[in-house]
Tab-separated table of C-alpha atoms in Angstrom:
chain	number	residue	atom	x	y	z
A	14	UNK	CA	-34.187	-123.452	120.329
A	15	UNK	CA	-35.059	-121.597	123.518
A	16	UNK	CA	-38.862	-121.708	123.883
A	17	UNK	CA	-40.884	-119.821	126.495
A	18	UNK	CA	-44.158	-121.604	127.311
A	19	UNK	CA	-46.917	-119.681	129.098
A	20	UNK	CA	-49.488	-121.775	130.920
A	21	UNK	CA	-46.724	-124.351	131.214
A	22	UNK	CA	-48.212	-126.100	134.262
A	23	UNK	CA	-51.578	-126.652	132.608
A	24	UNK	CA	-52.953	-129.765	130.963
A	25	UNK	CA	-51.733	-128.923	127.453
A	26	UNK	CA	-48.745	-126.816	128.510
A	27	UNK	CA	-47.325	-129.722	130.503
A	28	UNK	CA	-47.546	-132.046	127.499
A	29	UNK	CA	-45.913	-129.453	125.254
A	30	UNK	CA	-43.055	-128.846	127.697
A	31	UNK	CA	-42.416	-132.560	128.024
A	32	UNK	CA	-42.230	-132.989	124.232
A	33	UNK	CA	-39.990	-129.935	123.813
A	34	UNK	CA	-37.615	-131.324	126.434
A	35	UNK	CA	-37.494	-134.660	124.623
A	36	UNK	CA	-36.775	-132.904	121.324
A	37	UNK	CA	-33.740	-131.153	122.853
A	38	UNK	CA	-35.168	-127.638	123.095
A	39	UNK	CA	-34.541	-125.386	126.101
A	40	UNK	CA	-37.850	-124.610	127.819
A	41	UNK	CA	-38.629	-121.543	129.945
A	42	UNK	CA	-41.794	-122.292	131.920
A	43	UNK	CA	-44.205	-119.556	133.057
A	44	UNK	CA	-47.562	-120.076	134.807
A	45	UNK	CA	-49.581	-117.926	137.216
A	46	UNK	CA	-51.214	-121.088	138.704
A	47	UNK	CA	-54.824	-119.908	138.500
A	48	UNK	CA	-56.887	-121.511	141.295
A	49	UNK	CA	-59.644	-122.305	138.761
A	50	UNK	CA	-57.229	-124.623	136.975
A	51	UNK	CA	-54.802	-125.730	139.675
A	52	UNK	CA	-56.594	-125.404	143.007
A	53	UNK	CA	-54.033	-124.996	145.785
A	54	UNK	CA	-51.352	-126.969	143.932
A	55	UNK	CA	-47.827	-125.599	144.105
A	56	UNK	CA	-46.064	-124.581	140.898
A	57	UNK	CA	-44.002	-127.462	139.463
A	58	UNK	CA	-40.250	-127.270	139.938
A	59	UNK	CA	-38.587	-124.976	137.433
A	60	UNK	CA	-41.769	-122.956	136.799
A	61	UNK	CA	-41.736	-119.163	137.094
A	62	UNK	CA	-44.980	-118.256	138.874
A	63	UNK	CA	-45.796	-115.066	137.002
A	64	UNK	CA	-48.831	-113.337	135.543
A	65	UNK	CA	-48.780	-112.909	131.772
A	66	UNK	CA	-50.589	-109.592	132.201
A	67	UNK	CA	-47.453	-108.316	133.967
A	68	UNK	CA	-45.120	-109.436	131.183
A	69	UNK	CA	-43.321	-106.091	131.273
A	70	UNK	CA	-42.166	-106.984	134.783
A	71	UNK	CA	-40.688	-110.343	133.754
A	72	UNK	CA	-39.646	-109.658	130.190
A	73	UNK	CA	-36.066	-110.451	131.172
A	74	UNK	CA	-37.166	-114.080	130.790
A	75	UNK	CA	-37.686	-113.363	127.083
A	76	UNK	CA	-34.022	-112.543	126.505
A	77	UNK	CA	-32.542	-115.077	124.148
A	78	UNK	CA	-35.920	-116.718	123.501
A	79	UNK	CA	-36.513	-117.859	119.906
A	80	UNK	CA	-40.230	-118.696	120.102
A	81	UNK	CA	-43.047	-118.132	122.589
A	82	UNK	CA	-45.686	-120.847	122.901
A	83	UNK	CA	-48.662	-119.032	124.452
A	84	UNK	CA	-50.993	-121.486	126.190
A	85	UNK	CA	-52.051	-119.369	129.187
A	86	UNK	CA	-55.772	-118.594	129.212
A	87	UNK	CA	-58.937	-118.638	131.252
A	88	UNK	CA	-61.084	-121.325	129.625
A	89	UNK	CA	-64.689	-122.500	129.841
A	90	UNK	CA	-67.696	-120.832	128.253
A	91	UNK	CA	-68.304	-118.344	131.051
A	92	UNK	CA	-71.312	-118.737	133.327
A	93	UNK	CA	-72.731	-115.197	133.323
A	94	UNK	CA	-72.127	-111.844	131.698
A	95	UNK	CA	-70.312	-110.919	134.913
A	96	UNK	CA	-67.477	-113.221	133.764
A	97	UNK	CA	-66.660	-111.007	130.762
A	98	UNK	CA	-64.061	-108.828	132.532
A	99	UNK	CA	-62.095	-111.884	133.683
A	100	UNK	CA	-61.832	-113.237	130.127
A	101	UNK	CA	-60.941	-109.836	128.741
A	102	UNK	CA	-58.269	-109.342	131.410
A	103	UNK	CA	-56.598	-112.753	131.511
A	104	UNK	CA	-56.880	-113.642	127.830
A	105	UNK	CA	-56.992	-110.399	125.869
A	106	UNK	CA	-54.959	-108.013	128.032
A	107	UNK	CA	-52.589	-110.854	128.884
A	108	UNK	CA	-51.894	-111.539	125.212
A	109	UNK	CA	-51.458	-107.846	124.405
A	110	UNK	CA	-49.011	-107.400	127.306
A	111	UNK	CA	-47.027	-110.454	126.238
A	112	UNK	CA	-46.798	-109.243	122.636
A	113	UNK	CA	-45.567	-105.823	123.750
A	114	UNK	CA	-42.891	-107.408	125.949
A	115	UNK	CA	-41.849	-109.740	123.126
A	116	UNK	CA	-41.456	-106.786	120.759
A	117	UNK	CA	-39.330	-104.941	123.315
A	118	UNK	CA	-36.996	-107.951	123.539
A	119	UNK	CA	-36.966	-108.592	119.781
A	120	UNK	CA	-38.771	-111.948	119.978
A	121	UNK	CA	-40.613	-112.333	116.677
A	122	UNK	CA	-42.040	-115.885	116.699
A	123	UNK	CA	-45.246	-116.980	118.455
A	124	UNK	CA	-47.498	-120.025	118.592
A	125	UNK	CA	-50.927	-119.188	120.037
A	126	UNK	CA	-53.361	-121.668	121.566
A	127	UNK	CA	-56.711	-120.874	119.971
A	128	UNK	CA	-59.898	-122.923	119.798
A	129	UNK	CA	-62.616	-124.310	117.583
A	130	UNK	CA	-65.093	-122.135	119.523
A	131	UNK	CA	-64.164	-119.176	117.316
A	132	UNK	CA	-66.345	-120.700	114.568
A	133	UNK	CA	-69.580	-120.847	116.554
A	134	UNK	CA	-71.742	-123.266	114.581
A	135	UNK	CA	-70.061	-125.624	112.158
A	136	UNK	CA	-70.545	-125.773	108.398
A	137	UNK	CA	-73.842	-127.038	106.991
A	138	UNK	CA	-75.545	-127.726	103.720
A	139	UNK	CA	-78.925	-128.748	102.401
A	140	UNK	CA	-78.823	-131.453	99.750
A	141	UNK	CA	-81.281	-129.426	97.674
A	142	UNK	CA	-80.461	-125.804	98.508
A	143	UNK	CA	-76.724	-125.892	99.100
A	144	UNK	CA	-74.588	-124.289	101.854
A	145	UNK	CA	-76.390	-122.697	104.799
A	146	UNK	CA	-75.491	-120.605	107.842
A	147	UNK	CA	-78.225	-121.488	110.329
A	148	UNK	CA	-79.552	-119.105	112.944
A	149	UNK	CA	-79.167	-120.067	116.610
A	150	UNK	CA	-81.573	-122.856	117.479
A	151	UNK	CA	-84.859	-121.801	119.060
A	152	UNK	CA	-85.468	-122.752	122.682
A	153	UNK	CA	-88.980	-123.992	121.864
A	154	UNK	CA	-87.539	-126.412	119.289
A	155	UNK	CA	-84.975	-127.705	121.767
A	156	UNK	CA	-87.674	-128.183	124.409
A	157	UNK	CA	-89.633	-130.302	121.925
A	158	UNK	CA	-86.605	-132.430	121.116
A	159	UNK	CA	-85.998	-130.891	117.692
A	160	UNK	CA	-82.236	-130.507	117.800
A	161	UNK	CA	-81.144	-130.339	114.157
A	162	UNK	CA	-80.531	-127.110	112.311
A	163	UNK	CA	-83.042	-126.744	109.500
A	164	UNK	CA	-82.808	-125.470	105.943
A	165	UNK	CA	-84.147	-121.940	105.679
A	166	UNK	CA	-86.051	-122.876	102.499
A	167	UNK	CA	-87.377	-126.401	102.929
A	168	UNK	CA	-87.182	-126.967	106.715
A	169	UNK	CA	-85.350	-130.259	106.272
A	170	UNK	CA	-82.473	-131.141	108.590
A	171	UNK	CA	-79.117	-129.823	107.417
A	172	UNK	CA	-76.116	-132.127	107.105
A	173	UNK	CA	-72.750	-131.098	108.525
A	174	UNK	CA	-69.487	-130.763	106.651
A	175	UNK	CA	-65.956	-130.096	107.855
A	176	UNK	CA	-65.073	-126.523	108.817
A	177	UNK	CA	-62.008	-125.057	107.143
A	178	UNK	CA	-59.893	-122.257	108.554
A	179	UNK	CA	-61.333	-119.632	106.190
A	180	UNK	CA	-64.822	-120.030	107.700
A	181	UNK	CA	-66.187	-116.812	109.252
A	182	UNK	CA	-65.701	-116.510	113.002
A	183	UNK	CA	-68.867	-116.324	115.086
A	184	UNK	CA	-68.032	-116.335	118.823
A	185	UNK	CA	-70.959	-117.281	121.054
A	186	UNK	CA	-69.433	-117.146	124.535
A	187	UNK	CA	-67.081	-114.964	126.550
A	188	UNK	CA	-64.302	-117.507	126.038
A	189	UNK	CA	-64.899	-117.649	122.287
A	190	UNK	CA	-64.904	-113.852	122.029
A	191	UNK	CA	-61.595	-113.713	123.912
A	192	UNK	CA	-60.030	-116.286	121.577
A	193	UNK	CA	-61.063	-114.270	118.527
A	194	UNK	CA	-59.590	-111.165	120.165
A	195	UNK	CA	-56.320	-113.009	120.873
A	196	UNK	CA	-56.061	-114.030	117.224
A	197	UNK	CA	-56.698	-110.451	116.103
A	198	UNK	CA	-54.056	-109.047	118.445
A	199	UNK	CA	-51.535	-111.608	117.233
A	200	UNK	CA	-52.362	-110.958	113.578
A	201	UNK	CA	-51.919	-107.193	114.073
A	202	UNK	CA	-48.637	-107.756	115.956
A	203	UNK	CA	-47.284	-109.968	113.181
A	204	UNK	CA	-47.950	-107.245	110.593
A	205	UNK	CA	-46.718	-104.326	112.681
A	206	UNK	CA	-43.635	-106.078	114.054
A	207	UNK	CA	-42.714	-108.011	110.917
A	208	UNK	CA	-43.131	-111.182	112.965
A	209	UNK	CA	-44.370	-114.724	112.336
A	210	UNK	CA	-47.211	-116.346	114.246
A	211	UNK	CA	-49.413	-119.410	114.098
A	212	UNK	CA	-52.766	-119.843	115.866
A	213	UNK	CA	-53.668	-123.463	116.529
A	214	UNK	CA	-57.422	-123.936	116.816
A	215	UNK	CA	-57.749	-126.897	119.152
A	216	UNK	CA	-60.804	-129.081	118.965
A	217	UNK	CA	-61.914	-131.192	121.954
A	218	UNK	CA	-58.681	-132.102	123.749
A	219	UNK	CA	-58.529	-135.066	126.120
A	220	UNK	CA	-55.932	-137.389	127.606
A	221	UNK	CA	-53.796	-138.168	130.660
A	222	UNK	CA	-53.212	-135.272	133.031
A	223	UNK	CA	-56.566	-133.653	132.346
A	224	UNK	CA	-57.842	-131.806	135.428
A	225	UNK	CA	-60.575	-133.583	137.343
A	226	UNK	CA	-64.000	-131.969	137.921
A	227	UNK	CA	-63.120	-128.371	137.066
A	228	UNK	CA	-64.285	-125.939	134.360
A	229	UNK	CA	-61.124	-127.022	132.554
A	230	UNK	CA	-62.467	-130.574	132.252
A	231	UNK	CA	-63.984	-131.513	128.907
A	232	UNK	CA	-67.084	-133.596	128.335
A	233	UNK	CA	-65.024	-136.808	128.148
A	234	UNK	CA	-63.717	-136.117	131.670
A	235	UNK	CA	-67.252	-135.417	132.869
A	236	UNK	CA	-68.435	-138.773	131.489
A	237	UNK	CA	-65.547	-140.452	133.266
A	238	UNK	CA	-66.352	-138.662	136.530
A	239	UNK	CA	-69.962	-139.832	136.344
A	240	UNK	CA	-68.852	-143.437	135.940
A	241	UNK	CA	-66.369	-143.190	138.821
A	242	UNK	CA	-69.130	-141.880	141.083
A	243	UNK	CA	-71.521	-144.686	140.118
A	244	UNK	CA	-73.673	-142.562	137.818
A	245	UNK	CA	-74.602	-143.143	134.192
A	246	UNK	CA	-72.927	-140.658	131.854
A	247	UNK	CA	-75.695	-138.231	130.921
A	248	UNK	CA	-75.672	-137.391	127.223
A	249	UNK	CA	-77.426	-134.177	126.253
A	250	UNK	CA	-79.799	-133.737	123.319
A	251	UNK	CA	-80.050	-136.969	121.317
A	252	UNK	CA	-76.353	-137.816	121.485
A	253	UNK	CA	-75.905	-137.333	117.748
A	254	UNK	CA	-74.008	-134.044	118.013
A	255	UNK	CA	-70.801	-134.416	116.001
A	256	UNK	CA	-67.431	-133.261	117.306
A	257	UNK	CA	-63.738	-133.964	116.854
A	258	UNK	CA	-61.745	-135.271	119.823
A	259	UNK	CA	-57.974	-134.927	119.670
A	260	UNK	CA	-55.512	-136.470	122.124
A	261	UNK	CA	-53.290	-134.135	124.151
A	262	UNK	CA	-50.155	-135.880	122.862
A	263	UNK	CA	-51.220	-135.040	119.301
A	264	UNK	CA	-51.877	-131.431	120.347
A	265	UNK	CA	-48.358	-131.255	121.797
A	266	UNK	CA	-46.944	-132.599	118.508
A	267	UNK	CA	-48.850	-129.945	116.558
A	268	UNK	CA	-47.251	-127.269	118.754
A	269	UNK	CA	-43.785	-128.727	118.251
A	270	UNK	CA	-44.284	-128.786	114.470
A	271	UNK	CA	-45.530	-125.177	114.513
A	272	UNK	CA	-42.617	-124.009	116.688
A	273	UNK	CA	-40.092	-125.602	114.355
A	274	UNK	CA	-41.888	-124.362	111.205
A	275	UNK	CA	-41.801	-120.732	112.426
A	276	UNK	CA	-38.002	-120.744	112.344
A	277	UNK	CA	-38.129	-120.659	108.533
A	278	UNK	CA	-40.954	-118.149	108.057
A	279	UNK	CA	-40.903	-114.419	107.486
A	280	UNK	CA	-43.701	-112.073	108.523
A	281	UNK	CA	-46.900	-114.113	108.510
A	282	UNK	CA	-49.970	-115.125	110.483
A	283	UNK	CA	-51.654	-118.466	109.852
A	284	UNK	CA	-54.464	-120.378	111.529
A	285	UNK	CA	-54.636	-124.172	111.660
A	286	UNK	CA	-57.225	-126.594	112.973
A	287	UNK	CA	-55.755	-129.164	115.340
A	288	UNK	CA	-58.057	-132.174	115.223
A	289	UNK	CA	-58.021	-135.924	114.862
A	290	UNK	CA	-59.780	-135.769	111.497
A	291	UNK	CA	-62.070	-138.581	112.710
A	292	UNK	CA	-65.487	-137.121	113.627
A	293	UNK	CA	-67.421	-138.787	116.422
A	294	UNK	CA	-70.827	-138.269	118.053
A	295	UNK	CA	-71.122	-137.260	121.686
A	296	UNK	CA	-73.123	-140.422	122.315
A	297	UNK	CA	-70.256	-142.505	120.958
A	298	UNK	CA	-67.758	-140.572	123.109
A	299	UNK	CA	-69.744	-141.526	126.198
A	300	UNK	CA	-69.942	-145.132	125.012
A	301	UNK	CA	-66.191	-145.395	124.403
A	302	UNK	CA	-65.320	-143.925	127.806
A	303	UNK	CA	-67.785	-146.316	129.446
A	304	UNK	CA	-66.291	-149.255	127.528
A	305	UNK	CA	-62.833	-148.443	128.849
A	306	UNK	CA	-63.979	-148.195	132.461
A	307	UNK	CA	-64.540	-150.994	134.937
A	308	UNK	CA	-68.159	-149.927	135.389
A	309	UNK	CA	-71.195	-151.770	134.058
A	310	UNK	CA	-73.035	-148.469	133.695
A	311	UNK	CA	-73.794	-147.255	130.204
A	312	UNK	CA	-74.619	-143.789	128.814
A	313	UNK	CA	-78.105	-142.360	129.184
A	314	UNK	CA	-79.465	-140.014	126.509
A	315	UNK	CA	-81.421	-137.377	128.428
A	316	UNK	CA	-82.759	-134.932	125.848
A	317	UNK	CA	-81.506	-132.110	128.072
A	318	UNK	CA	-79.802	-129.174	126.391
A	319	UNK	CA	-77.779	-126.065	127.081
A	320	UNK	CA	-78.846	-122.854	125.410
A	321	UNK	CA	-76.014	-121.654	123.184
A	322	UNK	CA	-74.549	-125.089	122.446
A	323	UNK	CA	-73.926	-125.683	118.774
A	324	UNK	CA	-75.296	-128.751	117.041
A	325	UNK	CA	-72.261	-129.893	115.072
A	326	UNK	CA	-68.680	-128.624	114.799
A	327	UNK	CA	-66.189	-130.801	112.952
A	328	UNK	CA	-62.819	-129.627	111.661
A	329	UNK	CA	-61.073	-130.064	108.376
A	330	UNK	CA	-57.547	-131.261	109.099
A	331	UNK	CA	-56.306	-130.699	105.527
A	332	UNK	CA	-54.527	-127.352	106.011
A	333	UNK	CA	-52.576	-128.477	109.071
A	334	UNK	CA	-51.450	-131.561	107.143
A	335	UNK	CA	-50.231	-129.403	104.244
A	336	UNK	CA	-48.785	-126.494	106.206
A	337	UNK	CA	-47.375	-128.204	109.291
A	338	UNK	CA	-47.112	-131.827	108.280
A	339	UNK	CA	-49.449	-132.605	111.183
A	340	UNK	CA	-51.586	-135.716	111.274
A	341	UNK	CA	-53.075	-137.054	114.481
A	342	UNK	CA	-51.675	-140.426	115.506
A	343	UNK	CA	-54.221	-141.443	118.167
A	344	UNK	CA	-57.687	-142.460	116.953
A	345	UNK	CA	-60.518	-141.560	119.362
A	346	UNK	CA	-61.722	-145.175	119.141
A	347	UNK	CA	-58.500	-146.130	120.942
A	348	UNK	CA	-57.716	-142.995	122.916
A	349	UNK	CA	-61.117	-142.535	124.595
A	350	UNK	CA	-61.351	-146.033	126.149
A	351	UNK	CA	-57.765	-145.633	127.382
A	352	UNK	CA	-58.688	-142.242	128.836
A	353	UNK	CA	-61.224	-143.933	131.116
A	354	UNK	CA	-58.394	-145.201	133.357
A	355	UNK	CA	-55.630	-142.685	132.550
A	356	UNK	CA	-54.166	-140.678	135.448
A	357	UNK	CA	-55.859	-137.300	135.944
A	358	UNK	CA	-54.679	-134.214	137.759
A	359	UNK	CA	-56.515	-133.581	140.997
C-alpha cells in the first residue's frame, strides 16, 4: 500500500515509517518540522517539509495514497490559556484541512494518533459503593499529602480499574481538548464521506529516538535526564500513581496493524487503546530507569504535585487485542531499564 505519514520525522512517526518500509509499503513522509519538537534540525532525507494546515496546497501528494497515518500534532499539556490557539490551529484545523484534502482526492482510510488524555481521570470504584467518577482533587488535600481520590459516600480511598474505550471523555488540558476535537472531526468525516478510520489512544510512549529535554519528552525521559545530570529523579506525589507505559516499537506495530485492517473495512470509526497492558507506578518507572543507568542515584519521592494531574489512568488492552490483533511485546520491566541508555534525539 501507499501510506502517507504526517509527523513522519517525529519520535513515533519515525518508528512507524521504519516499520512500514520493512513491511514493503510505500511511504510518503510529511512533516512541518516544528521547532518545539525538532529544534533547528533539518528535515530527514525524503521528507516533504509541509504544514498539514495547508493540505490543500500539497494534496497532490495524496494522489494514489491508500491510507493516511496522521501523527502530526502539537503535544504537551499546554502551559497557559494563551496556548489554546496554537493547539486549535495545529491539531484541530490541521486535521480538518487534511480530511478535506483527502476527500477531494478520494482517500477514504485514516489512522489517527490520539491519546489517553481524552479520558481525564481513570476509572475508579469503591469496594462498598461501586463505580465512582471522582471530582478533581482539591488543592488543600494535595498540599496535605492526601493524593487518593475518595469515595463520595464513605471518604475511603478509591481503587483504580482499567479504562475501556467506551468511557466518557473528560479533557483537562488544551492538548486533551484538541485530541477529543480531532477524534470528533474524524468520526464526522467517516460518516459523511463513507470512509473508515481508527483512532489509536496512546498511553505513555517511550523508547529509543525520544526527544531529549523538550515538551515532547515523557516522564521516563525526564527521569533519565535527571540521572545524566547527576540529580536524583524527582517523583511527584507519593509515587504510587498508576500508569501504562508502552514502547514506541509496539506503538508502531499497532499503527501497522490498524493500517492493514482498514483495507478490509467499510464506513466505520473505531477507537483503540494502545498500551502495554502491564500497569506500573510512577515510582517504579523511576526505579527501573535508574536501575538501567550507570548512576548510583536513586529516585526521591518529593510529595510535590501539579494541579490538574490525574491520580491513576490505566488502559484496558482487550479491545485492541480483539479488533486489531495487537498485543504489546515489550514489558516495561525490560523496556524501561533499556531506555536508560538508549539513543535519544537531541
